[in-house]
Amino acid sequence: MDVLLLGTGGADGWPNPFCTCASCCSQRAAGEVRGPTAALVDEVLLLDAGPEAARAAERAGRDLAGVRHVLVTHPDHAHPDLVRWRPRSAEPLDLVGPVGALARYDDRLAPDDPVRRHPVRPGDTLGLGGYRVRVLAAAPCDAEAVLYDVTGPDGSRLLYAPVTGPLPEETLTRVAGAAYHLVLLEETHGDRPDAATGHLDLVSFGRQVAELRRRGAVVEGTDVVAVHLGHGNPPMPELARRLAAYGARVVPDGTLLTVGAPPPRRPRRVLVLGGARSGKSAEAERRLLAEPAVTYVATGGTRPGDPEWAARVAAHRARRPPSWRTVETTDLVGVLRTAATPVLIDCLSLWLTAVMDEMDAWDDAAWRGGAQERLAARVEELVAAWRSVRVPVIAVSNEVGSGVVPPTTAGRRFRDELGRLNTRIAAESEEVVLVVAGQVLPLRRPQG
C-alpha cells in the first residue's frame, strides 16, 4: 500500500488561524501549515473526508477520481460536499462510517447518487474491493468515533487511529499480534494535556505506543506516524526529536508513505547531561515512555531521616509507568551485563558519589594510598559494560564543570572525576544531549 497523507493536523489545523502562541508562530514562520488529518490509500481508498481533503490532493498533484471507498472516523471528519461533487456517471462509491457521520450526508445526496452507505460499529468487518477493513472502538469518552484496521491487497496492514484517546481494552485485544506495518496515531495536545477532550498528548501517546508494543501490534518494523497534531505541541524540530525517542515520527502534509518501509533506527546508548533542576531526568524518562518494559536503576539509595530526599524520590517514582521495574543499586556493571529490557540509570553522579564513599576517596591519604587507582578501575569496568550493552540504555548525569570552583580539595576532586566519567561515557554513546532550563541541546547526534 501507498499512503498519501493529505493532512496531519487536528480539526482546526496547525497553526490555528486565530492563535499567536509560540507553537503557532513557529509553524507560520517555517511555512508549515497542516490541514485536518486525512489519507489517500493507493488512490482508491480515502481515510476521512474533511473539508480540505480535496484541495490537499490537488496540492499533492493527485485527483480523487479513482476513489471507490471512503472511511469516515467521526462526524467532524465528514464533509458532505466532497461526495456530492462526484459526477453522477461515476462508479458507485462505498461510504463507510458510524451512523452519526453518515447522517451528515442525508441532505447532500440524492436517491440516484452512485453511493452505497455502510453504517458500521466497532466489531464489524467488511471487504471493499481488495481491502479488508475491521472497525475498532475509539476511546470510551467518544461514542461517535471509530477507528480502522485496513489490510491491503498485498497483505500490508495499517492502523488508522486519528481521533481517539487511550485505546479501550476491547480494541487492544482485537489488535493484539497484528504487527502493523504502519500506524497513524493521533497526538493532539503535546505538552498541554486537555482531559476534557480525551485526546492523546505527548506523554499518553508514548504510553499508548508502549501498550501497542506490549500487545504485539507495534513491532520492530512498524512505522508509527503521529497525526491529528495541534498547537499544544512544541515547535516542529522539538516535536520530531521527542517522537523519535518513541520510535515514531512526524511528516509534512503531502508525504507519501510506502507501507512496509523500515522506520528510522533509534540510538542504543544515550547520555543526558544537565544541571540541578534542569529537566534532565524528565527528558530521560520521556525517551523510554514508549517501551513496554524498562528497568529504572536508582543509584541514590535511601537516606533515613531526610524528608526532603524522600520527597524527591517520591516525585520521581510517581512519574514512572507501572510497567517499569525499579532497582536501587550501584552495581551498574551487573545491571548492564544482564539487562534484557531497556535501562534508565539515574544517575551517574550519585553512582560516583557512592563509589568514592566506599573507597574513602575523599580523604587525601586514602586517595594517595590507592583509592585513585581503584576508582579508575571501577570507571573502566563501567565504560566497558556500557560499550557492550545489548539493549537501549540511557544514563543521566550532572554537568558540574561550569559552576563555582569548589572550595575544598574533596569537592574539586569529585568535580574532576565526574567530568572524566561523563567524558568517557559520552565517547561511547551514539547520542549526547545537554538539558538547560528544560531545553534539550544536542551535543552528539545519532547517525542514520
Tab-separated table of N, CA and C in Angstrom, residues 65 68 86-93 114:
chain	number	residue	atom	x	y	z
A	65	ALA	N	-10.486	11.110	-8.522
A	65	ALA	CA	-11.398	10.457	-9.462
A	65	ALA	C	-11.409	8.940	-9.292
A	68	ARG	N	-12.842	4.845	-4.648
A	68	ARG	CA	-14.023	3.972	-4.650
A	68	ARG	C	-14.562	3.714	-3.248
A	86	ARG	N	-18.921	14.549	-6.819
A	86	ARG	CA	-18.649	13.473	-7.784
A	86	ARG	C	-19.714	13.471	-8.882
A	87	PRO	N	-19.327	13.212	-10.127
A	87	PRO	CA	-20.321	13.156	-11.209
A	87	PRO	C	-21.260	11.968	-11.047
A	88	ARG	N	-22.492	12.147	-11.467
A	88	ARG	CA	-23.492	11.081	-11.361
A	88	ARG	C	-23.088	9.842	-12.162
A	89	SER	N	-22.258	10.052	-13.173
A	89	SER	CA	-21.855	8.928	-14.027
A	89	SER	C	-20.713	8.109	-13.444
A	90	ALA	N	-20.175	8.564	-12.318
A	90	ALA	CA	-19.039	7.859	-11.724
A	90	ALA	C	-19.458	6.483	-11.215
A	91	GLU	N	-18.440	5.614	-11.045
A	91	GLU	CA	-18.713	4.295	-10.474
A	91	GLU	C	-19.194	4.454	-9.037
A	92	PRO	N	-19.983	3.493	-8.546
A	92	PRO	CA	-20.507	3.601	-7.175
A	92	PRO	C	-19.384	3.767	-6.150
A	93	LEU	N	-19.676	4.561	-5.134
A	93	LEU	CA	-18.732	4.848	-4.059
A	93	LEU	C	-19.229	4.202	-2.777
A	114	PRO	N	-24.615	7.773	-7.027
A	114	PRO	CA	-23.957	6.458	-7.008
A	114	PRO	C	-23.144	6.239	-5.727
